[in-house]
C-alpha cells in the first residue's frame, strides 16, 4: 500500500490532524501493545467517515474499522493498510421517550449513564464495559445476564460497496458474541435502542453494584481486552482454565490473571506475540485436559 498516495486522496475530506502515518496501535487499544498501522484515519463526523470509506473502496485499499480498541489486538508486525477509528465526533446521542438514537463512536458506558439519567432501565449491564457502541453491536457485547441484542431495535450501516443498509434487529443475526456485521463487513453508523421506564435511584444502585463486582473480581488495573475467550457451551472459560492449573501462567509480559483466569493481562512490556503464544498454550492445555477448545473473543489483526 502506498501510504502517501492514500493520504493525498483522503486529504480533501479529512483534517490533517485526523491522518496519522505509521500509527502505534498500542496507543489505541486496551492491551497497550501491538504493531503500527501504515495509516490511521480518525474521521471527525459521519460525512468524513462516508468519504473515507468511499475513497478506500475506490482505491481498493485494505482497511479495518475499529472503535475504542477494547477488544482488539494488532500483531507486532503491524497492519499494512488503513485503520479507520470511529470515535470522537461520531458520538452524538438523542433520547426520545424510551428510544435512544446514537452514533457508533459513543462509549457504551456513556449511553448507559445517559439512560440512567432519563430513568431508562435495561443497559445497567453495560455501565462498566469500556468499548464503543458500534463495537458492542458488532460483537453483541454483554455482561451480568444482559446483551446488546436485548435492547437493539435497528441499525444503519454502510455496506462495503458504499450503499446504505438499514437492519431491523431480527436481520442482525445476533448470537453469542456475534452479529451479521462480522460476516458482511458493514460499518455501523447509527443505532436505535429501546429501553423500559424505571426508577432512577434503583437503576443507579444496580450500576453501582455491578461496577463494584467488576472491580472486585476482574483485573481492571492492568491492560487487557476483558474476557479473552468466548464462553464454551455448557462451560465457563475461566473455570476450565483454572481447573487446568493455568491461573497465573505467564509468557513474557503476558499472564493469565491470578484474579480471574478468563482474562489475559499485560503485566508490562508484553508483546502481541506473548499474548498470542499464551492464548495458544491455554487453548492446547485446556483441550488436552477437558476436550473443550476455547475460542478467542478478541479480534486479532
PDB file of C-alpha atoms in Angstrom:
ATOM      1  CA  UNK A   1       0.000   0.000   0.000  1.00  0.00           C
ATOM      2  CA  UNK A   2       1.296   3.461  -0.902  1.00  0.00           C
ATOM      3  CA  UNK A   3       0.535   5.403   2.277  1.00  0.00           C
ATOM      4  CA  UNK A   4       1.420   8.792   0.817  1.00  0.00           C
ATOM      5  CA  UNK A   5      -0.870   8.282  -2.171  1.00  0.00           C
ATOM      6  CA  UNK A   6      -3.818   7.239   0.021  1.00  0.00           C
ATOM      7  CA  UNK A   7      -3.060  10.126   2.392  1.00  0.00           C
ATOM      8  CA  UNK A   8      -3.283  12.602  -0.510  1.00  0.00           C
ATOM      9  CA  UNK A   9      -6.540  11.025  -1.718  1.00  0.00           C
ATOM     10  CA  UNK A  10      -8.073  11.420   1.753  1.00  0.00           C
ATOM     11  CA  UNK A  11      -6.734  14.902   2.481  1.00  0.00           C
ATOM     12  CA  UNK A  12      -9.590  16.760   0.704  1.00  0.00           C
ATOM     13  CA  UNK A  13     -12.076  15.101   3.086  1.00  0.00           C
ATOM     14  CA  UNK A  14     -10.182  14.606   6.341  1.00  0.00           C
ATOM     15  CA  UNK A  15      -8.490  17.219   8.508  1.00  0.00           C
ATOM     16  CA  UNK A  16      -4.720  16.710   8.560  1.00  0.00           C
ATOM     17  CA  UNK A  17      -4.924  16.137  12.334  1.00  0.00           C
ATOM     18  CA  UNK A  18      -7.078  13.058  11.645  1.00  0.00           C
ATOM     19  CA  UNK A  19      -4.474  11.327   9.447  1.00  0.00           C
ATOM     20  CA  UNK A  20      -1.537   9.534  11.067  1.00  0.00           C
ATOM     21  CA  UNK A  21       1.297   7.703   9.307  1.00  0.00           C
ATOM     22  CA  UNK A  22       2.843   4.625  10.941  1.00  0.00           C
ATOM     23  CA  UNK A  23       0.426   4.861  13.870  1.00  0.00           C
ATOM     24  CA  UNK A  24       1.387   2.874  17.021  1.00  0.00           C
ATOM     25  CA  UNK A  25      -1.755   0.837  17.649  1.00  0.00           C
ATOM     26  CA  UNK A  26      -0.680   0.110  21.228  1.00  0.00           C
ATOM     27  CA  UNK A  27      -1.826   3.672  21.946  1.00  0.00           C
ATOM     28  CA  UNK A  28      -5.304   2.955  20.596  1.00  0.00           C
ATOM     29  CA  UNK A  29      -6.009  -0.478  22.106  1.00  0.00           C
ATOM     30  CA  UNK A  30      -6.664  -1.531  25.681  1.00  0.00           C
ATOM     31  CA  UNK A  31      -3.949  -4.224  25.600  1.00  0.00           C
ATOM     32  CA  UNK A  32      -1.394  -1.400  25.204  1.00  0.00           C
ATOM     33  CA  UNK A  33       0.733  -3.450  22.801  1.00  0.00           C
ATOM     34  CA  UNK A  34       0.941  -4.403  19.136  1.00  0.00           C
ATOM     35  CA  UNK A  35       2.484  -3.045  15.954  1.00  0.00           C
ATOM     36  CA  UNK A  36       1.887   0.029  13.839  1.00  0.00           C
ATOM     37  CA  UNK A  37      -0.726   0.701  11.172  1.00  0.00           C
ATOM     38  CA  UNK A  38       0.512   2.093   7.860  1.00  0.00           C
ATOM     39  CA  UNK A  39      -2.141   4.821   8.126  1.00  0.00           C
ATOM     40  CA  UNK A  40      -4.677   5.645  10.826  1.00  0.00           C
ATOM     41  CA  UNK A  41      -7.715   7.726   9.898  1.00  0.00           C
ATOM     42  CA  UNK A  42      -9.897   9.376  12.538  1.00  0.00           C
ATOM     43  CA  UNK A  43     -12.990  10.833  10.809  1.00  0.00           C
ATOM     44  CA  UNK A  44     -14.433  13.790  12.706  1.00  0.00           C
ATOM     45  CA  UNK A  45     -18.034  13.214  11.605  1.00  0.00           C
ATOM     46  CA  UNK A  46     -20.229  10.923   9.519  1.00  0.00           C
ATOM     47  CA  UNK A  47     -19.507  12.816   6.295  1.00  0.00           C
ATOM     48  CA  UNK A  48     -15.788  12.227   6.772  1.00  0.00           C
ATOM     49  CA  UNK A  49     -16.448   8.554   7.550  1.00  0.00           C
ATOM     50  CA  UNK A  50     -18.518   8.166   4.348  1.00  0.00           C
ATOM     51  CA  UNK A  51     -15.828   9.928   2.320  1.00  0.00           C
ATOM     52  CA  UNK A  52     -13.082   7.770   3.825  1.00  0.00           C
ATOM     53  CA  UNK A  53     -14.867   4.501   3.082  1.00  0.00           C
ATOM     54  CA  UNK A  54     -15.770   5.650  -0.446  1.00  0.00           C
ATOM     55  CA  UNK A  55     -12.162   6.649  -1.167  1.00  0.00           C
ATOM     56  CA  UNK A  56     -10.638   3.460   0.241  1.00  0.00           C
ATOM     57  CA  UNK A  57     -13.081   1.313  -1.719  1.00  0.00           C
ATOM     58  CA  UNK A  58     -12.367   3.234  -4.911  1.00  0.00           C
ATOM     59  CA  UNK A  59      -8.619   2.801  -4.420  1.00  0.00           C
ATOM     60  CA  UNK A  60      -9.096  -0.880  -3.480  1.00  0.00           C
ATOM     61  CA  UNK A  61      -7.115  -0.190  -0.335  1.00  0.00           C
ATOM     62  CA  UNK A  62      -7.299  -2.734   2.521  1.00  0.00           C
ATOM     63  CA  UNK A  63      -8.798  -1.289   5.687  1.00  0.00           C
ATOM     64  CA  UNK A  64     -10.274  -2.275   9.031  1.00  0.00           C
ATOM     65  CA  UNK A  65     -12.664  -0.329  11.209  1.00  0.00           C
ATOM     66  CA  UNK A  66     -12.312  -0.120  14.979  1.00  0.00           C
ATOM     67  CA  UNK A  67     -13.891   1.732  17.856  1.00  0.00           C
ATOM     68  CA  UNK A  68     -12.366   2.186  21.290  1.00  0.00           C
ATOM     69  CA  UNK A  69      -9.937  -0.724  20.801  1.00  0.00           C
ATOM     70  CA  UNK A  70     -11.065  -2.557  23.922  1.00  0.00           C
ATOM     71  CA  UNK A  71     -11.469  -5.911  22.147  1.00  0.00           C
ATOM     72  CA  UNK A  72      -8.732  -5.679  19.519  1.00  0.00           C
ATOM     73  CA  UNK A  73      -5.110  -6.807  19.322  1.00  0.00           C
ATOM     74  CA  UNK A  74      -2.781  -5.836  16.475  1.00  0.00           C
ATOM     75  CA  UNK A  75       0.045  -8.266  15.782  1.00  0.00           C
ATOM     76  CA  UNK A  76       3.583  -6.999  16.343  1.00  0.00           C
ATOM     77  CA  UNK A  77       4.203  -6.931  12.572  1.00  0.00           C
ATOM     78  CA  UNK A  78       1.569  -4.216  12.332  1.00  0.00           C
ATOM     79  CA  UNK A  79      -1.067  -3.697   9.670  1.00  0.00           C
ATOM     80  CA  UNK A  80      -0.116  -2.712   6.113  1.00  0.00           C
ATOM     81  CA  UNK A  81      -3.404  -0.995   5.416  1.00  0.00           C
ATOM     82  CA  UNK A  82      -5.648   1.738   6.790  1.00  0.00           C
ATOM     83  CA  UNK A  83      -7.229   1.615  10.227  1.00  0.00           C
ATOM     84  CA  UNK A  84     -10.395   3.707  10.401  1.00  0.00           C
ATOM     85  CA  UNK A  85     -11.049   4.670  14.011  1.00  0.00           C
ATOM     86  CA  UNK A  86     -14.640   5.634  14.782  1.00  0.00           C
ATOM     87  CA  UNK A  87     -14.757   7.727  17.938  1.00  0.00           C
ATOM     88  CA  UNK A  88     -14.949  11.358  18.946  1.00  0.00           C
ATOM     89  CA  UNK A  89     -17.156  13.376  16.594  1.00  0.00           C
ATOM     90  CA  UNK A  90     -19.203  10.328  15.621  1.00  0.00           C
ATOM     91  CA  UNK A  91     -20.677  10.049  19.099  1.00  0.00           C
ATOM     92  CA  UNK A  92     -23.929  12.017  19.150  1.00  0.00           C
ATOM     93  CA  UNK A  93     -26.879  10.747  21.169  1.00  0.00           C
ATOM     94  CA  UNK A  94     -30.569  11.681  21.323  1.00  0.00           C
ATOM     95  CA  UNK A  95     -33.233  10.280  23.640  1.00  0.00           C
ATOM     96  CA  UNK A  96     -36.955  10.441  22.866  1.00  0.00           C
ATOM     97  CA  UNK A  97     -39.149   8.729  25.434  1.00  0.00           C
ATOM     98  CA  UNK A  98     -37.964   5.132  25.668  1.00  0.00           C
ATOM     99  CA  UNK A  99     -35.935   5.261  22.464  1.00  0.00           C
ATOM    100  CA  UNK A 100     -32.228   6.104  22.218  1.00  0.00           C
ATOM    101  CA  UNK A 101     -30.698   7.177  18.904  1.00  0.00           C
ATOM    102  CA  UNK A 102     -26.894   7.114  18.978  1.00  0.00           C
ATOM    103  CA  UNK A 103     -23.849   7.126  16.735  1.00  0.00           C
ATOM    104  CA  UNK A 104     -21.326   4.267  16.943  1.00  0.00           C
ATOM    105  CA  UNK A 105     -18.362   6.181  18.354  1.00  0.00           C
ATOM    106  CA  UNK A 106     -20.037   6.952  21.677  1.00  0.00           C
ATOM    107  CA  UNK A 107     -18.796   4.899  24.621  1.00  0.00           C
ATOM    108  CA  UNK A 108     -21.200   2.215  25.774  1.00  0.00           C
ATOM    109  CA  UNK A 109     -20.713   3.362  29.366  1.00  0.00           C
ATOM    110  CA  UNK A 110     -21.833   6.866  28.331  1.00  0.00           C
ATOM    111  CA  UNK A 111     -25.003   5.502  26.727  1.00  0.00           C
ATOM    112  CA  UNK A 112     -25.694   3.541  29.908  1.00  0.00           C
ATOM    113  CA  UNK A 113     -25.212   6.671  32.035  1.00  0.00           C
ATOM    114  CA  UNK A 114     -27.476   8.770  29.790  1.00  0.00           C
ATOM    115  CA  UNK A 115     -30.140   6.060  30.002  1.00  0.00           C
ATOM    116  CA  UNK A 116     -29.951   6.181  33.805  1.00  0.00           C
ATOM    117  CA  UNK A 117     -30.285   9.984  33.755  1.00  0.00           C
ATOM    118  CA  UNK A 118     -33.514   9.535  31.775  1.00  0.00           C
ATOM    119  CA  UNK A 119     -34.769   6.794  34.152  1.00  0.00           C
ATOM    120  CA  UNK A 120     -34.451   4.112  31.480  1.00  0.00           C
ATOM    121  CA  UNK A 121     -33.574   0.566  32.509  1.00  0.00           C
ATOM    122  CA  UNK A 122     -32.021  -2.262  30.502  1.00  0.00           C
ATOM    123  CA  UNK A 123     -28.463  -1.035  29.967  1.00  0.00           C
ATOM    124  CA  UNK A 124     -27.178  -1.336  33.524  1.00  0.00           C
ATOM    125  CA  UNK A 125     -25.082  -4.354  32.481  1.00  0.00           C
ATOM    126  CA  UNK A 126     -23.147  -2.118  30.066  1.00  0.00           C
ATOM    127  CA  UNK A 127     -22.121   0.574  32.530  1.00  0.00           C
ATOM    128  CA  UNK A 128     -18.632  -0.869  33.056  1.00  0.00           C
ATOM    129  CA  UNK A 129     -17.928  -2.140  29.538  1.00  0.00           C
ATOM    130  CA  UNK A 130     -15.139   0.063  28.090  1.00  0.00           C
ATOM    131  CA  UNK A 131     -15.958  -0.313  24.389  1.00  0.00           C
ATOM    132  CA  UNK A 132     -17.825   1.893  21.943  1.00  0.00           C
ATOM    133  CA  UNK A 133     -21.456   1.372  20.990  1.00  0.00           C
ATOM    134  CA  UNK A 134     -20.531   0.300  17.463  1.00  0.00           C
ATOM    135  CA  UNK A 135     -18.082  -2.285  18.762  1.00  0.00           C
ATOM    136  CA  UNK A 136     -20.670  -3.520  21.260  1.00  0.00           C
ATOM    137  CA  UNK A 137     -23.186  -4.119  18.459  1.00  0.00           C
ATOM    138  CA  UNK A 138     -20.528  -5.736  16.249  1.00  0.00           C
ATOM    139  CA  UNK A 139     -19.806  -8.401  18.863  1.00  0.00           C
ATOM    140  CA  UNK A 140     -23.112  -8.385  20.766  1.00  0.00           C
ATOM    141  CA  UNK A 141     -21.326  -7.371  23.939  1.00  0.00           C
ATOM    142  CA  UNK A 142     -22.811  -8.470  27.212  1.00  0.00           C
ATOM    143  CA  UNK A 143     -22.249  -8.919  30.928  1.00  0.00           C
ATOM    144  CA  UNK A 144     -24.158  -9.999  34.014  1.00  0.00           C
ATOM    145  CA  UNK A 145     -27.002 -11.565  32.076  1.00  0.00           C
ATOM    146  CA  UNK A 146     -27.576  -8.713  29.630  1.00  0.00           C
ATOM    147  CA  UNK A 147     -26.629  -8.444  25.949  1.00  0.00           C
ATOM    148  CA  UNK A 148     -26.969  -5.785  23.269  1.00  0.00           C
ATOM    149  CA  UNK A 149     -29.476  -7.932  21.381  1.00  0.00           C
ATOM    150  CA  UNK A 150     -31.901  -7.357  24.265  1.00  0.00           C
ATOM    151  CA  UNK A 151     -32.109  -3.604  23.641  1.00  0.00           C
ATOM    152  CA  UNK A 152     -31.388  -3.007  19.940  1.00  0.00           C
ATOM    153  CA  UNK A 153     -34.312  -2.117  17.656  1.00  0.00           C
ATOM    154  CA  UNK A 154     -32.390  -1.381  14.462  1.00  0.00           C
ATOM    155  CA  UNK A 155     -29.125  -0.194  12.943  1.00  0.00           C
ATOM    156  CA  UNK A 156     -27.990   1.852   9.963  1.00  0.00           C
ATOM    157  CA  UNK A 157     -24.751   0.911   8.242  1.00  0.00           C
ATOM    158  CA  UNK A 158     -22.573   1.455   5.184  1.00  0.00           C
ATOM    159  CA  UNK A 159     -22.082  -1.650   3.079  1.00  0.00           C
ATOM    160  CA  UNK A 160     -18.666  -2.353   1.583  1.00  0.00           C
ATOM    161  CA  UNK A 161     -19.988  -1.161  -1.791  1.00  0.00           C
ATOM    162  CA  UNK A 162     -20.790   2.213  -0.209  1.00  0.00           C
ATOM    163  CA  UNK A 163     -24.560   1.733  -0.164  1.00  0.00           C
ATOM    164  CA  UNK A 164     -26.609   2.363   2.975  1.00  0.00           C
ATOM    165  CA  UNK A 165     -28.305  -0.524   4.759  1.00  0.00           C
ATOM    166  CA  UNK A 166     -30.991  -0.400   7.440  1.00  0.00           C
ATOM    167  CA  UNK A 167     -31.458  -3.511   9.547  1.00  0.00           C
ATOM    168  CA  UNK A 168     -34.195  -4.461  11.984  1.00  0.00           C
ATOM    169  CA  UNK A 169     -32.956  -6.473  14.943  1.00  0.00           C
ATOM    170  CA  UNK A 170     -34.111  -9.813  13.525  1.00  0.00           C
ATOM    171  CA  UNK A 171     -31.864  -9.355  10.464  1.00  0.00           C
ATOM    172  CA  UNK A 172     -28.767  -8.573  12.548  1.00  0.00           C
ATOM    173  CA  UNK A 173     -28.454 -12.290  13.397  1.00  0.00           C
ATOM    174  CA  UNK A 174     -27.258 -11.678  16.928  1.00  0.00           C
ATOM    175  CA  UNK A 175     -25.696 -14.676  18.629  1.00  0.00           C
ATOM    176  CA  UNK A 176     -23.248 -15.205  21.457  1.00  0.00           C
ATOM    177  CA  UNK A 177     -20.560 -12.553  20.823  1.00  0.00           C
ATOM    178  CA  UNK A 178     -21.511 -12.352  17.169  1.00  0.00           C
ATOM    179  CA  UNK A 179     -23.588 -10.401  14.685  1.00  0.00           C
ATOM    180  CA  UNK A 180     -24.046 -10.287  10.941  1.00  0.00           C
ATOM    181  CA  UNK A 181     -21.604  -7.367  10.754  1.00  0.00           C
ATOM    182  CA  UNK A 182     -18.726  -9.774  11.353  1.00  0.00           C
ATOM    183  CA  UNK A 183     -19.702 -11.544   8.127  1.00  0.00           C
ATOM    184  CA  UNK A 184     -20.697  -8.622   5.898  1.00  0.00           C
ATOM    185  CA  UNK A 185     -18.083  -6.040   6.864  1.00  0.00           C
ATOM    186  CA  UNK A 186     -20.772  -3.353   7.064  1.00  0.00           C
ATOM    187  CA  UNK A 187     -19.787  -0.276   9.051  1.00  0.00           C
ATOM    188  CA  UNK A 188     -22.344   0.722  11.658  1.00  0.00           C
ATOM    189  CA  UNK A 189     -23.217   4.422  11.537  1.00  0.00           C
ATOM    190  CA  UNK A 190     -26.339   4.585  13.700  1.00  0.00           C
ATOM    191  CA  UNK A 191     -28.093   2.568  16.381  1.00  0.00           C
ATOM    192  CA  UNK A 192     -31.620   2.671  17.747  1.00  0.00           C
ATOM    193  CA  UNK A 193     -32.250   1.196  21.203  1.00  0.00           C
ATOM    194  CA  UNK A 194     -35.447   0.646  23.162  1.00  0.00           C
ATOM    195  CA  UNK A 195     -35.368   0.609  26.973  1.00  0.00           C
ATOM    196  CA  UNK A 196     -38.018   0.256  29.662  1.00  0.00           C
ATOM    197  CA  UNK A 197     -39.002   3.063  32.022  1.00  0.00           C
ATOM    198  CA  UNK A 198     -37.617   2.544  35.502  1.00  0.00           C
ATOM    199  CA  UNK A 199     -36.725   4.125  38.825  1.00  0.00           C
ATOM    200  CA  UNK A 200     -33.619   6.268  38.524  1.00  0.00           C
ATOM    201  CA  UNK A 201     -32.311   5.521  42.010  1.00  0.00           C
ATOM    202  CA  UNK A 202     -32.756   1.776  41.524  1.00  0.00           C
ATOM    203  CA  UNK A 203     -31.000   1.934  38.165  1.00  0.00           C
ATOM    204  CA  UNK A 204     -28.133   3.936  39.669  1.00  0.00           C
ATOM    205  CA  UNK A 205     -27.823   1.472  42.554  1.00  0.00           C
ATOM    206  CA  UNK A 206     -27.746  -1.514  40.168  1.00  0.00           C
ATOM    207  CA  UNK A 207     -24.985   0.119  38.120  1.00  0.00           C
ATOM    208  CA  UNK A 208     -23.008   0.847  41.269  1.00  0.00           C
ATOM    209  CA  UNK A 209     -23.430  -2.758  42.418  1.00  0.00           C
ATOM    210  CA  UNK A 210     -22.279  -4.230  39.075  1.00  0.00           C
ATOM    211  CA  UNK A 211     -19.271  -1.916  38.858  1.00  0.00           C
ATOM    212  CA  UNK A 212     -18.231  -2.843  42.404  1.00  0.00           C
ATOM    213  CA  UNK A 213     -18.491  -6.520  41.468  1.00  0.00           C
ATOM    214  CA  UNK A 214     -16.422  -5.934  38.332  1.00  0.00           C
ATOM    215  CA  UNK A 215     -13.721  -4.026  40.225  1.00  0.00           C
ATOM    216  CA  UNK A 216     -13.538  -6.727  42.880  1.00  0.00           C
ATOM    217  CA  UNK A 217     -13.403  -9.780  40.597  1.00  0.00           C
ATOM    218  CA  UNK A 218     -11.662  -8.531  37.453  1.00  0.00           C
ATOM    219  CA  UNK A 219      -8.107  -7.208  36.896  1.00  0.00           C
ATOM    220  CA  UNK A 220      -9.278  -3.731  35.901  1.00  0.00           C
ATOM    221  CA  UNK A 221      -5.974  -2.081  36.857  1.00  0.00           C
ATOM    222  CA  UNK A 222      -3.961  -3.921  34.169  1.00  0.00           C
ATOM    223  CA  UNK A 223      -4.169  -3.630  30.362  1.00  0.00           C
ATOM    224  CA  UNK A 224      -6.359  -6.375  28.913  1.00  0.00           C
ATOM    225  CA  UNK A 225      -9.222  -6.898  26.477  1.00  0.00           C
ATOM    226  CA  UNK A 226     -11.683  -8.095  29.077  1.00  0.00           C
ATOM    227  CA  UNK A 227     -12.713 -11.752  28.901  1.00  0.00           C
ATOM    228  CA  UNK A 228     -10.276 -13.178  26.376  1.00  0.00           C
ATOM    229  CA  UNK A 229     -12.177 -16.333  25.434  1.00  0.00           C
ATOM    230  CA  UNK A 230     -15.768 -16.942  24.459  1.00  0.00           C
ATOM    231  CA  UNK A 231     -17.831 -18.996  26.876  1.00  0.00           C
ATOM    232  CA  UNK A 232     -17.967 -22.592  25.578  1.00  0.00           C
ATOM    233  CA  UNK A 233     -21.414 -24.149  25.569  1.00  0.00           C
ATOM    234  CA  UNK A 234     -22.087 -25.752  28.948  1.00  0.00           C
ATOM    235  CA  UNK A 235     -18.858 -24.397  30.487  1.00  0.00           C
ATOM    236  CA  UNK A 236     -17.130 -21.261  31.724  1.00  0.00           C
ATOM    237  CA  UNK A 237     -13.795 -20.427  30.107  1.00  0.00           C
ATOM    238  CA  UNK A 238     -12.264 -19.078  33.327  1.00  0.00           C
ATOM    239  CA  UNK A 239     -13.200 -22.195  35.273  1.00  0.00           C
ATOM    240  CA  UNK A 240     -11.753 -24.533  32.609  1.00  0.00           C
ATOM    241  CA  UNK A 241      -8.508 -22.534  32.580  1.00  0.00           C
ATOM    242  CA  UNK A 242      -8.286 -22.598  36.370  1.00  0.00           C
ATOM    243  CA  UNK A 243      -9.051 -26.335  36.522  1.00  0.00           C
ATOM    244  CA  UNK A 244      -6.243 -26.895  34.007  1.00  0.00           C
ATOM    245  CA  UNK A 245      -3.855 -25.283  36.511  1.00  0.00           C
ATOM    246  CA  UNK A 246      -3.142 -22.261  34.336  1.00  0.00           C
ATOM    247  CA  UNK A 247      -4.163 -19.422  36.622  1.00  0.00           C
ATOM    248  CA  UNK A 248      -1.180 -17.072  36.885  1.00  0.00           C
ATOM    249  CA  UNK A 249       0.691 -18.702  33.979  1.00  0.00           C
ATOM    250  CA  UNK A 250       2.824 -16.226  32.039  1.00  0.00           C
ATOM    251  CA  UNK A 251       4.592 -15.958  28.705  1.00  0.00           C
ATOM    252  CA  UNK A 252       6.878 -12.947  28.534  1.00  0.00           C
ATOM    253  CA  UNK A 253       4.912  -9.973  29.844  1.00  0.00           C
ATOM    254  CA  UNK A 254       1.525 -11.636  29.318  1.00  0.00           C
ATOM    255  CA  UNK A 255      -0.179 -13.509  32.160  1.00  0.00           C
ATOM    256  CA  UNK A 256      -3.363 -15.408  32.837  1.00  0.00           C
ATOM    257  CA  UNK A 257      -4.772 -13.175  35.551  1.00  0.00           C
ATOM    258  CA  UNK A 258      -4.412 -14.611  39.074  1.00  0.00           C
ATOM    259  CA  UNK A 259      -7.604 -12.702  39.917  1.00  0.00           C
ATOM    260  CA  UNK A 260      -9.776 -14.053  37.077  1.00  0.00           C
ATOM    261  CA  UNK A 261      -8.481 -16.859  34.848  1.00  0.00           C
ATOM    262  CA  UNK A 262     -10.679 -15.746  31.952  1.00  0.00           C
ATOM    263  CA  UNK A 263      -8.507 -12.655  31.483  1.00  0.00           C
ATOM    264  CA  UNK A 264      -5.096 -12.375  29.848  1.00  0.00           C
ATOM    265  CA  UNK A 265      -3.328  -9.241  31.074  1.00  0.00           C
ATOM    266  CA  UNK A 266      -0.306  -7.229  30.019  1.00  0.00           C
ATOM    267  CA  UNK A 267       1.827  -7.030  33.148  1.00  0.00           C
ATOM    268  CA  UNK A 268       4.239  -4.649  31.476  1.00  0.00           C
ATOM    269  CA  UNK A 269       6.176  -4.960  28.235  1.00  0.00           C
ATOM    270  CA  UNK A 270       4.075  -7.787  26.798  1.00  0.00           C
ATOM    271  CA  UNK A 271       4.274  -8.089  23.035  1.00  0.00           C
ATOM    272  CA  UNK A 272       1.314  -9.161  20.932  1.00  0.00           C
ATOM    273  CA  UNK A 273       3.270 -12.383  20.315  1.00  0.00           C
ATOM    274  CA  UNK A 274       3.449 -13.001  24.088  1.00  0.00           C
ATOM    275  CA  UNK A 275      -0.333 -12.693  24.298  1.00  0.00           C
ATOM    276  CA  UNK A 276      -0.980 -14.882  21.263  1.00  0.00           C
ATOM    277  CA  UNK A 277       1.532 -17.536  22.418  1.00  0.00           C
ATOM    278  CA  UNK A 278      -0.117 -17.592  25.839  1.00  0.00           C
ATOM    279  CA  UNK A 279      -3.529 -17.873  24.178  1.00  0.00           C
ATOM    280  CA  UNK A 280      -2.372 -20.904  22.160  1.00  0.00           C
ATOM    281  CA  UNK A 281      -0.821 -22.526  25.226  1.00  0.00           C
ATOM    282  CA  UNK A 282      -4.060 -22.070  27.186  1.00  0.00           C
ATOM    283  CA  UNK A 283      -6.129 -23.413  24.289  1.00  0.00           C
ATOM    284  CA  UNK A 284      -3.986 -26.540  23.888  1.00  0.00           C
ATOM    285  CA  UNK A 285      -3.737 -27.291  27.605  1.00  0.00           C
ATOM    286  CA  UNK A 286      -7.454 -26.841  28.244  1.00  0.00           C
ATOM    287  CA  UNK A 287      -8.259 -29.004  25.209  1.00  0.00           C
ATOM    288  CA  UNK A 288      -5.872 -31.754  26.383  1.00  0.00           C
ATOM    289  CA  UNK A 289      -7.416 -31.777  29.854  1.00  0.00           C
ATOM    290  CA  UNK A 290     -11.110 -31.246  29.091  1.00  0.00           C
ATOM    291  CA  UNK A 291     -11.640 -31.834  25.383  1.00  0.00           C
ATOM    292  CA  UNK A 292     -13.029 -28.285  25.068  1.00  0.00           C
ATOM    293  CA  UNK A 293     -11.468 -25.896  22.542  1.00  0.00           C
ATOM    294  CA  UNK A 294     -11.555 -22.290  23.684  1.00  0.00           C
ATOM    295  CA  UNK A 295     -12.061 -19.651  21.002  1.00  0.00           C
ATOM    296  CA  UNK A 296     -10.852 -16.076  21.431  1.00  0.00           C
ATOM    297  CA  UNK A 297     -13.363 -13.287  21.837  1.00  0.00           C
ATOM    298  CA  UNK A 298     -10.641 -10.761  21.000  1.00  0.00           C
ATOM    299  CA  UNK A 299     -10.227  -9.646  17.373  1.00  0.00           C
ATOM    300  CA  UNK A 300      -6.632 -10.258  16.304  1.00  0.00           C
ATOM    301  CA  UNK A 301      -5.477  -8.163  13.330  1.00  0.00           C
TER     302      UNK A 301
END
